Amino acid sequence: MKRLFTGLTDPGLLRAVNQDDYFIDPKGRFFIVADGMGGHAGGQEASRIATQAIQTYLNEHWDSDEPSQLLLENAFLKANVEILQDQSKHPERADMGTTAVAVMFRDDQPWCAHIGDSRLYRLRGAKLHQITEDHTWVARAMKSGDLTPDQARIHPWRHILSKCCVSTSA
């Protein structure tokens, strides 16, 4: 199967600073996208730290016997630990966080992991299909039948995350 990867980030119309980061493995084994949490101090740093930590973990453990699902899970956990360590060194970034999505192709199988509302799509022909499900309050409310898709599109809590790579000290 031929795989094509490309990457581009844009701060959008509302932000002066781009809080996105991504990495495309030159060998085509995996790619990572992270989106720093807007409005939080250090979102740009959080996305950079997460992308770098996931990349490093995957590179260091790629040839291990670690099962692929666990490999991705541990890479995301490593990213969270590194964000926490950065927060302890830089208290001004205590509220930083990021969402992330990663896809890897190991043993000819695709694997993905994500957290927050960074999405993974598959493009086949002219059809785009969303693979991941957002970790947001609105997505959970839609799944339980409390909101319709039309209500979710305009709901004031549509960007409230239920999961992300962040933690605050007690």
mmCIF file with all atom_site columns, C-alpha atoms in Angstrom:
data_model
loop_
_atom_site.group_PDB
_atom_site.id
_atom_site.type_symbol
_atom_site.label_atom_id
_atom_site.label_alt_id
_atom_site.label_comp_id
_atom_site.label_asym_id
_atom_site.label_entity_id
_atom_site.label_seq_id
_atom_site.pdbx_PDB_ins_code
_atom_site.Cartn_x
_atom_site.Cartn_y
_atom_site.Cartn_z
_atom_site.occupancy
_atom_site.B_iso_or_equiv
_atom_site.pdbx_formal_charge
_atom_site.auth_seq_id
_atom_site.auth_comp_id
_atom_site.auth_asym_id
_atom_site.auth_atom_id
_atom_site.pdbx_PDB_model_num
ATOM 1   C CA . MET A 1 1   ? 0.000   0.000  0.000  1.00 0.00 ? 1   MET A CA 1
ATOM 2   C CA . LYS A 1 2   ? 1.368   3.404  -0.953 1.00 0.00 ? 2   LYS A CA 1
ATOM 3   C CA . ARG A 1 3   ? 1.220   5.994  1.836  1.00 0.00 ? 3   ARG A CA 1
ATOM 4   C CA . LEU A 1 4   ? 1.587   9.716  1.334  1.00 0.00 ? 4   LEU A CA 1
ATOM 5   C CA . PHE A 1 5   ? 2.179   12.112 4.208  1.00 0.00 ? 5   PHE A CA 1
ATOM 6   C CA . THR A 1 6   ? 2.307   15.865 4.310  1.00 0.00 ? 6   THR A CA 1
ATOM 7   C CA . GLY A 1 7   ? 1.991   18.455 7.027  1.00 0.00 ? 7   GLY A CA 1
ATOM 8   C CA . LEU A 1 8   ? 1.079   22.107 7.373  1.00 0.00 ? 8   LEU A CA 1
ATOM 9   C CA . THR A 1 9   ? -0.010  24.224 10.317 1.00 0.00 ? 9   THR A CA 1
ATOM 10  C CA . ASP A 1 10  ? -1.834  27.529 10.455 1.00 0.00 ? 10  ASP A CA 1
ATOM 11  C CA . PRO A 1 11  ? -2.693  29.696 13.470 1.00 0.00 ? 11  PRO A CA 1
ATOM 12  C CA . GLY A 1 12  ? -6.142  30.373 12.031 1.00 0.00 ? 12  GLY A CA 1
ATOM 13  C CA . LEU A 1 13  ? -7.966  33.673 12.119 1.00 0.00 ? 13  LEU A CA 1
ATOM 14  C CA . LEU A 1 14  ? -8.284  34.101 15.893 1.00 0.00 ? 14  LEU A CA 1
ATOM 15  C CA . ARG A 1 15  ? -4.759  33.517 17.221 1.00 0.00 ? 15  ARG A CA 1
ATOM 16  C CA . ALA A 1 16  ? -1.522  35.376 16.648 1.00 0.00 ? 16  ALA A CA 1
ATOM 17  C CA . VAL A 1 17  ? 0.570   32.394 17.806 1.00 0.00 ? 17  VAL A CA 1
ATOM 18  C CA . ASN A 1 18  ? 0.479   28.964 16.194 1.00 0.00 ? 18  ASN A CA 1
ATOM 19  C CA . GLN A 1 19  ? 0.084   26.365 18.954 1.00 0.00 ? 19  GLN A CA 1
ATOM 20  C CA . ASP A 1 20  ? 0.267   23.364 16.589 1.00 0.00 ? 20  ASP A CA 1
ATOM 21  C CA . ASP A 1 21  ? 3.150   20.980 16.138 1.00 0.00 ? 21  ASP A CA 1
ATOM 22  C CA . TYR A 1 22  ? 3.621   17.862 14.030 1.00 0.00 ? 22  TYR A CA 1
ATOM 23  C CA . PHE A 1 23  ? 6.201   15.284 13.067 1.00 0.00 ? 23  PHE A CA 1
ATOM 24  C CA . ILE A 1 24  ? 6.358   13.027 10.031 1.00 0.00 ? 24  ILE A CA 1
ATOM 25  C CA . ASP A 1 25  ? 8.754   10.103 10.412 1.00 0.00 ? 25  ASP A CA 1
ATOM 26  C CA . PRO A 1 26  ? 11.149  10.172 7.434  1.00 0.00 ? 26  PRO A CA 1
ATOM 27  C CA . LYS A 1 27  ? 10.868  6.366  7.186  1.00 0.00 ? 27  LYS A CA 1
ATOM 28  C CA . GLY A 1 28  ? 7.051   6.574  6.936  1.00 0.00 ? 28  GLY A CA 1
ATOM 29  C CA . ARG A 1 29  ? 6.514   4.567  10.125 1.00 0.00 ? 29  ARG A CA 1
ATOM 30  C CA . PHE A 1 30  ? 4.397   7.139  12.001 1.00 0.00 ? 30  PHE A CA 1
ATOM 31  C CA . PHE A 1 31  ? 3.174   10.700 12.179 1.00 0.00 ? 31  PHE A CA 1
ATOM 32  C CA . ILE A 1 32  ? 2.041   12.882 15.064 1.00 0.00 ? 32  ILE A CA 1
ATOM 33  C CA . VAL A 1 33  ? -0.065  16.041 15.291 1.00 0.00 ? 33  VAL A CA 1
ATOM 34  C CA . ALA A 1 34  ? -0.527  18.060 18.484 1.00 0.00 ? 34  ALA A CA 1
ATOM 35  C CA . ASP A 1 35  ? -2.624  21.154 19.085 1.00 0.00 ? 35  ASP A CA 1
ATOM 36  C CA . GLY A 1 36  ? -1.751  23.239 22.135 1.00 0.00 ? 36  GLY A CA 1
ATOM 37  C CA . MET A 1 37  ? -4.732  24.256 24.173 1.00 0.00 ? 37  MET A CA 1
ATOM 38  C CA . GLY A 1 38  ? -5.716  27.738 23.056 1.00 0.00 ? 38  GLY A CA 1
ATOM 39  C CA . GLY A 1 39  ? -5.869  30.390 25.705 1.00 0.00 ? 39  GLY A CA 1
ATOM 40  C CA . HIS A 1 40  ? -3.667  28.405 28.073 1.00 0.00 ? 40  HIS A CA 1
ATOM 41  C CA . ALA A 1 41  ? -0.163  29.642 28.883 1.00 0.00 ? 41  ALA A CA 1
ATOM 42  C CA . GLY A 1 42  ? 2.346   27.500 27.065 1.00 0.00 ? 42  GLY A CA 1
ATOM 43  C CA . GLY A 1 43  ? 0.051   25.695 24.613 1.00 0.00 ? 43  GLY A CA 1
ATOM 44  C CA . GLN A 1 44  ? 2.737   26.083 21.973 1.00 0.00 ? 44  GLN A CA 1
ATOM 45  C CA . GLU A 1 45  ? 5.270   24.492 24.328 1.00 0.00 ? 45  GLU A CA 1
ATOM 46  C CA . ALA A 1 46  ? 2.910   21.679 25.330 1.00 0.00 ? 46  ALA A CA 1
ATOM 47  C CA . SER A 1 47  ? 2.330   20.647 21.707 1.00 0.00 ? 47  SER A CA 1
ATOM 48  C CA . ARG A 1 48  ? 6.070   20.752 20.977 1.00 0.00 ? 48  ARG A CA 1
ATOM 49  C CA . ILE A 1 49  ? 6.914   18.727 24.092 1.00 0.00 ? 49  ILE A CA 1
ATOM 50  C CA . ALA A 1 50  ? 4.224   16.133 23.340 1.00 0.00 ? 50  ALA A CA 1
ATOM 51  C CA . THR A 1 51  ? 5.255   15.708 19.708 1.00 0.00 ? 51  THR A CA 1
ATOM 52  C CA . GLN A 1 52  ? 8.924   15.360 20.615 1.00 0.00 ? 52  GLN A CA 1
ATOM 53  C CA . ALA A 1 53  ? 8.246   12.937 23.497 1.00 0.00 ? 53  ALA A CA 1
ATOM 54  C CA . ILE A 1 54  ? 6.005   10.685 21.401 1.00 0.00 ? 54  ILE A CA 1
ATOM 55  C CA . GLN A 1 55  ? 8.529   10.721 18.540 1.00 0.00 ? 55  GLN A CA 1
ATOM 56  C CA . THR A 1 56  ? 11.427  9.874  20.843 1.00 0.00 ? 56  THR A CA 1
ATOM 57  C CA . TYR A 1 57  ? 9.551   7.077  22.602 1.00 0.00 ? 57  TYR A CA 1
ATOM 58  C CA . LEU A 1 58  ? 8.449   5.476  19.327 1.00 0.00 ? 58  LEU A CA 1
ATOM 59  C CA . ASN A 1 59  ? 11.970  5.688  17.879 1.00 0.00 ? 59  ASN A CA 1
ATOM 60  C CA . GLU A 1 60  ? 13.580  4.214  21.001 1.00 0.00 ? 60  GLU A CA 1
ATOM 61  C CA . HIS A 1 61  ? 11.096  1.330  21.358 1.00 0.00 ? 61  HIS A CA 1
ATOM 62  C CA . TRP A 1 62  ? 10.176  0.628  17.729 1.00 0.00 ? 62  TRP A CA 1
ATOM 63  C CA . ASP A 1 63  ? 12.089  -2.662 17.521 1.00 0.00 ? 63  ASP A CA 1
ATOM 64  C CA . SER A 1 64  ? 11.094  -3.839 21.003 1.00 0.00 ? 64  SER A CA 1
ATOM 65  C CA . ASP A 1 65  ? 8.660   -6.657 21.754 1.00 0.00 ? 65  ASP A CA 1
ATOM 66  C CA . GLU A 1 66  ? 6.242   -4.112 23.226 1.00 0.00 ? 66  GLU A CA 1
ATOM 67  C CA . PRO A 1 67  ? 2.802   -4.655 21.613 1.00 0.00 ? 67  PRO A CA 1
ATOM 68  C CA . SER A 1 68  ? 1.836   -1.827 19.240 1.00 0.00 ? 68  SER A CA 1
ATOM 69  C CA . GLN A 1 69  ? -1.177  -0.687 21.247 1.00 0.00 ? 69  GLN A CA 1
ATOM 70  C CA . LEU A 1 70  ? 0.930   -0.474 24.408 1.00 0.00 ? 70  LEU A CA 1
ATOM 71  C CA . LEU A 1 71  ? 3.740   1.243  22.505 1.00 0.00 ? 71  LEU A CA 1
ATOM 72  C CA . LEU A 1 72  ? 1.424   4.092  21.516 1.00 0.00 ? 72  LEU A CA 1
ATOM 73  C CA . GLU A 1 73  ? -0.177  4.283  24.952 1.00 0.00 ? 73  GLU A CA 1
ATOM 74  C CA . ASN A 1 74  ? 3.223   4.498  26.646 1.00 0.00 ? 74  ASN A CA 1
ATOM 75  C CA . ALA A 1 75  ? 4.369   7.144  24.168 1.00 0.00 ? 75  ALA A CA 1
ATOM 76  C CA . PHE A 1 76  ? 1.377   9.314  25.111 1.00 0.00 ? 76  PHE A CA 1
ATOM 77  C CA . LEU A 1 77  ? 1.994   8.700  28.822 1.00 0.00 ? 77  LEU A CA 1
ATOM 78  C CA . LYS A 1 78  ? 5.628   9.746  28.333 1.00 0.00 ? 78  LYS A CA 1
ATOM 79  C CA . ALA A 1 79  ? 4.429   12.956 26.684 1.00 0.00 ? 79  ALA A CA 1
ATOM 80  C CA . ASN A 1 80  ? 2.200   13.716 29.662 1.00 0.00 ? 80  ASN A CA 1
ATOM 81  C CA . VAL A 1 81  ? 5.074   13.108 32.094 1.00 0.00 ? 81  VAL A CA 1
ATOM 82  C CA . GLU A 1 82  ? 7.330   15.457 30.134 1.00 0.00 ? 82  GLU A CA 1
ATOM 83  C CA . ILE A 1 83  ? 4.661   18.168 30.122 1.00 0.00 ? 83  ILE A CA 1
ATOM 84  C CA . LEU A 1 84  ? 4.338   17.806 33.901 1.00 0.00 ? 84  LEU A CA 1
ATOM 85  C CA . GLN A 1 85  ? 8.114   18.061 34.298 1.00 0.00 ? 85  GLN A CA 1
ATOM 86  C CA . ASP A 1 86  ? 8.161   21.232 32.198 1.00 0.00 ? 86  ASP A CA 1
ATOM 87  C CA . GLN A 1 87  ? 5.342   22.685 34.305 1.00 0.00 ? 87  GLN A CA 1
ATOM 88  C CA . SER A 1 88  ? 7.341   22.119 37.480 1.00 0.00 ? 88  SER A CA 1
ATOM 89  C CA . LYS A 1 89  ? 10.319  23.979 35.963 1.00 0.00 ? 89  LYS A CA 1
ATOM 90  C CA . HIS A 1 90  ? 8.168   26.783 34.502 1.00 0.00 ? 90  HIS A CA 1
ATOM 91  C CA . PRO A 1 91  ? 5.267   27.644 36.856 1.00 0.00 ? 91  PRO A CA 1
ATOM 92  C CA . GLU A 1 92  ? 4.095   30.320 34.405 1.00 0.00 ? 92  GLU A CA 1
ATOM 93  C CA . ARG A 1 93  ? 3.041   27.434 32.124 1.00 0.00 ? 93  ARG A CA 1
ATOM 94  C CA . ALA A 1 94  ? 1.158   25.548 34.847 1.00 0.00 ? 94  ALA A CA 1
ATOM 95  C CA . ASP A 1 95  ? -2.068  25.556 32.795 1.00 0.00 ? 95  ASP A CA 1
ATOM 96  C CA . MET A 1 96  ? -0.550  24.397 29.509 1.00 0.00 ? 96  MET A CA 1
ATOM 97  C CA . GLY A 1 97  ? -1.958  21.383 27.725 1.00 0.00 ? 97  GLY A CA 1
ATOM 98  C CA . THR A 1 98  ? -2.347  19.810 24.336 1.00 0.00 ? 98  THR A CA 1
ATOM 99  C CA . THR A 1 99  ? -4.441  17.441 22.308 1.00 0.00 ? 99  THR A CA 1
ATOM 100 C CA . ALA A 1 100 ? -2.676  14.920 20.082 1.00 0.00 ? 100 ALA A CA 1
ATOM 101 C CA . VAL A 1 101 ? -3.187  12.217 17.508 1.00 0.00 ? 101 VAL A CA 1
ATOM 102 C CA . ALA A 1 102 ? -0.636  9.713  16.250 1.00 0.00 ? 102 ALA A CA 1
ATOM 103 C CA . VAL A 1 103 ? -0.762  7.039  13.585 1.00 0.00 ? 103 VAL A CA 1
ATOM 104 C CA . MET A 1 104 ? 1.837   4.359  13.107 1.00 0.00 ? 104 MET A CA 1
ATOM 105 C CA . PHE A 1 105 ? 2.300   1.502  10.685 1.00 0.00 ? 105 PHE A CA 1
ATOM 106 C CA . ARG A 1 106 ? 3.988   -1.385 12.448 1.00 0.00 ? 106 ARG A CA 1
ATOM 107 C CA . ASP A 1 107 ? 4.134   -4.948 11.165 1.00 0.00 ? 107 ASP A CA 1
ATOM 108 C CA . ASP A 1 108 ? 2.026   -3.784 8.202  1.00 0.00 ? 108 ASP A CA 1
ATOM 109 C CA . GLN A 1 109 ? -0.837  -2.828 10.540 1.00 0.00 ? 109 GLN A CA 1
ATOM 110 C CA . PRO A 1 110 ? -2.147  0.704  11.104 1.00 0.00 ? 110 PRO A CA 1
ATOM 111 C CA . TRP A 1 111 ? -2.451  1.821  14.745 1.00 0.00 ? 111 TRP A CA 1
ATOM 112 C CA . CYS A 1 112 ? -3.684  5.113  16.112 1.00 0.00 ? 112 CYS A CA 1
ATOM 113 C CA . ALA A 1 113 ? -3.984  6.877  19.426 1.00 0.00 ? 113 ALA A CA 1
ATOM 114 C CA . HIS A 1 114 ? -5.462  10.236 20.259 1.00 0.00 ? 114 HIS A CA 1
ATOM 115 C CA . ILE A 1 115 ? -6.454  12.429 23.129 1.00 0.00 ? 115 ILE A CA 1
ATOM 116 C CA . GLY A 1 116 ? -8.682  15.484 23.107 1.00 0.00 ? 116 GLY A CA 1
ATOM 117 C CA . ASP A 1 117 ? -10.192 16.734 19.874 1.00 0.00 ? 117 ASP A CA 1
ATOM 118 C CA . SER A 1 118 ? -7.260  16.328 17.493 1.00 0.00 ? 118 SER A CA 1
ATOM 119 C CA . ARG A 1 119 ? -8.824  14.171 14.827 1.00 0.00 ? 119 ARG A CA 1
ATOM 120 C CA . LEU A 1 120 ? -7.693  11.456 12.470 1.00 0.00 ? 120 LEU A CA 1
ATOM 121 C CA . TYR A 1 121 ? -9.352  11.130 9.075  1.00 0.00 ? 121 TYR A CA 1
ATOM 122 C CA . ARG A 1 122 ? -8.881  8.592  6.309  1.00 0.00 ? 122 ARG A CA 1
ATOM 123 C CA . LEU A 1 123 ? -9.119  9.776  2.722  1.00 0.00 ? 123 LEU A CA 1
ATOM 124 C CA . ARG A 1 124 ? -9.997  7.124  0.165  1.00 0.00 ? 124 ARG A CA 1
ATOM 125 C CA . GLY A 1 125 ? -10.752 8.368  -3.289 1.00 0.00 ? 125 GLY A CA 1
ATOM 126 C CA . ALA A 1 126 ? -12.893 11.446 -2.734 1.00 0.00 ? 126 ALA A CA 1
ATOM 127 C CA . LYS A 1 127 ? -14.356 10.257 0.604  1.00 0.00 ? 127 LYS A CA 1
ATOM 128 C CA . LEU A 1 128 ? -13.135 11.590 3.935  1.00 0.00 ? 128 LEU A CA 1
ATOM 129 C CA . HIS A 1 129 ? -13.998 9.437  6.958  1.00 0.00 ? 129 HIS A CA 1
ATOM 130 C CA . GLN A 1 130 ? -13.418 10.495 10.578 1.00 0.00 ? 130 GLN A CA 1
ATOM 131 C CA . ILE A 1 131 ? -11.606 7.682  12.439 1.00 0.00 ? 131 ILE A CA 1
ATOM 132 C CA . THR A 1 132 ? -11.325 9.103  15.964 1.00 0.00 ? 132 THR A CA 1
ATOM 133 C CA . GLU A 1 133 ? -14.040 10.292 18.312 1.00 0.00 ? 133 GLU A CA 1
ATOM 134 C CA . ASP A 1 134 ? -13.506 13.624 20.073 1.00 0.00 ? 134 ASP A CA 1
ATOM 135 C CA . HIS A 1 135 ? -12.890 13.582 23.815 1.00 0.00 ? 135 HIS A CA 1
ATOM 136 C CA . THR A 1 136 ? -15.194 16.558 24.428 1.00 0.00 ? 136 THR A CA 1
ATOM 137 C CA . TRP A 1 137 ? -18.214 17.254 26.573 1.00 0.00 ? 137 TRP A CA 1
ATOM 138 C CA . VAL A 1 138 ? -20.359 17.736 23.450 1.00 0.00 ? 138 VAL A CA 1
ATOM 139 C CA . ALA A 1 139 ? -19.243 14.435 21.853 1.00 0.00 ? 139 ALA A CA 1
ATOM 140 C CA . ARG A 1 140 ? -20.168 12.613 25.048 1.00 0.00 ? 140 ARG A CA 1
ATOM 141 C CA . ALA A 1 141 ? -23.554 14.396 25.179 1.00 0.00 ? 141 ALA A CA 1
ATOM 142 C CA . MET A 1 142 ? -24.253 13.456 21.543 1.00 0.00 ? 142 MET A CA 1
ATOM 143 C CA . LYS A 1 143 ? -23.310 9.817  22.173 1.00 0.00 ? 143 LYS A CA 1
ATOM 144 C CA . SER A 1 144 ? -25.693 9.629  25.132 1.00 0.00 ? 144 SER A CA 1
ATOM 145 C CA . GLY A 1 145 ? -28.474 11.248 23.095 1.00 0.00 ? 145 GLY A CA 1
ATOM 146 C CA . ASP A 1 146 ? -28.598 14.468 25.119 1.00 0.00 ? 146 ASP A CA 1
ATOM 147 C CA . LEU A 1 147 ? -27.646 16.632 22.109 1.00 0.00 ? 147 LEU A CA 1
ATOM 148 C CA . THR A 1 148 ? -28.332 16.407 18.397 1.00 0.00 ? 148 THR A CA 1
ATOM 149 C CA . PRO A 1 149 ? -25.546 17.108 15.868 1.00 0.00 ? 149 PRO A CA 1
ATOM 150 C CA . ASP A 1 150 ? -27.208 20.460 15.033 1.00 0.00 ? 150 ASP A CA 1
ATOM 151 C CA . GLN A 1 151 ? -27.277 21.441 18.714 1.00 0.00 ? 151 GLN A CA 1
ATOM 152 C CA . ALA A 1 152 ? -23.663 20.320 19.164 1.00 0.00 ? 152 ALA A CA 1
ATOM 153 C CA . ARG A 1 153 ? -22.424 22.541 16.302 1.00 0.00 ? 153 ARG A CA 1
ATOM 154 C CA . ILE A 1 154 ? -23.488 25.702 18.150 1.00 0.00 ? 154 ILE A CA 1
ATOM 155 C CA . HIS A 1 155 ? -23.286 24.583 21.783 1.00 0.00 ? 155 HIS A CA 1
ATOM 156 C CA . PRO A 1 156 ? -21.192 26.930 23.963 1.00 0.00 ? 156 PRO A CA 1
ATOM 157 C CA . TRP A 1 157 ? -19.339 23.910 25.429 1.00 0.00 ? 157 TRP A CA 1
ATOM 158 C CA . ARG A 1 158 ? -18.413 22.358 22.066 1.00 0.00 ? 158 ARG A CA 1
ATOM 159 C CA . HIS A 1 159 ? -14.684 22.837 22.736 1.00 0.00 ? 159 HIS A CA 1
ATOM 160 C CA . ILE A 1 160 ? -14.657 21.723 26.375 1.00 0.00 ? 160 ILE A CA 1
ATOM 161 C CA . LEU A 1 161 ? -12.270 18.756 26.534 1.00 0.00 ? 161 LEU A CA 1
ATOM 162 C CA . SER A 1 162 ? -12.933 15.710 28.679 1.00 0.00 ? 162 SER A CA 1
ATOM 163 C CA . LYS A 1 163 ? -9.396  14.366 28.080 1.00 0.00 ? 163 LYS A CA 1
ATOM 164 C CA . CYS A 1 164 ? -6.097  16.035 27.196 1.00 0.00 ? 164 CYS A CA 1
ATOM 165 C CA . CYS A 1 165 ? -2.388  15.713 27.999 1.00 0.00 ? 165 CYS A CA 1
ATOM 166 C CA . VAL A 1 166 ? -2.226  17.975 31.013 1.00 0.00 ? 166 VAL A CA 1
ATOM 167 C CA . SER A 1 167 ? -2.282  17.852 34.733 1.00 0.00 ? 167 SER A CA 1
ATOM 168 C CA . THR A 1 168 ? -2.032  20.459 37.419 1.00 0.00 ? 168 THR A CA 1
ATOM 169 C CA . SER A 1 169 ? -0.282  20.190 40.726 1.00 0.00 ? 169 SER A CA 1
ATOM 170 C CA . ALA A 1 170 ? -2.424  19.927 43.805 1.00 0.00 ? 170 ALA A CA 1
#
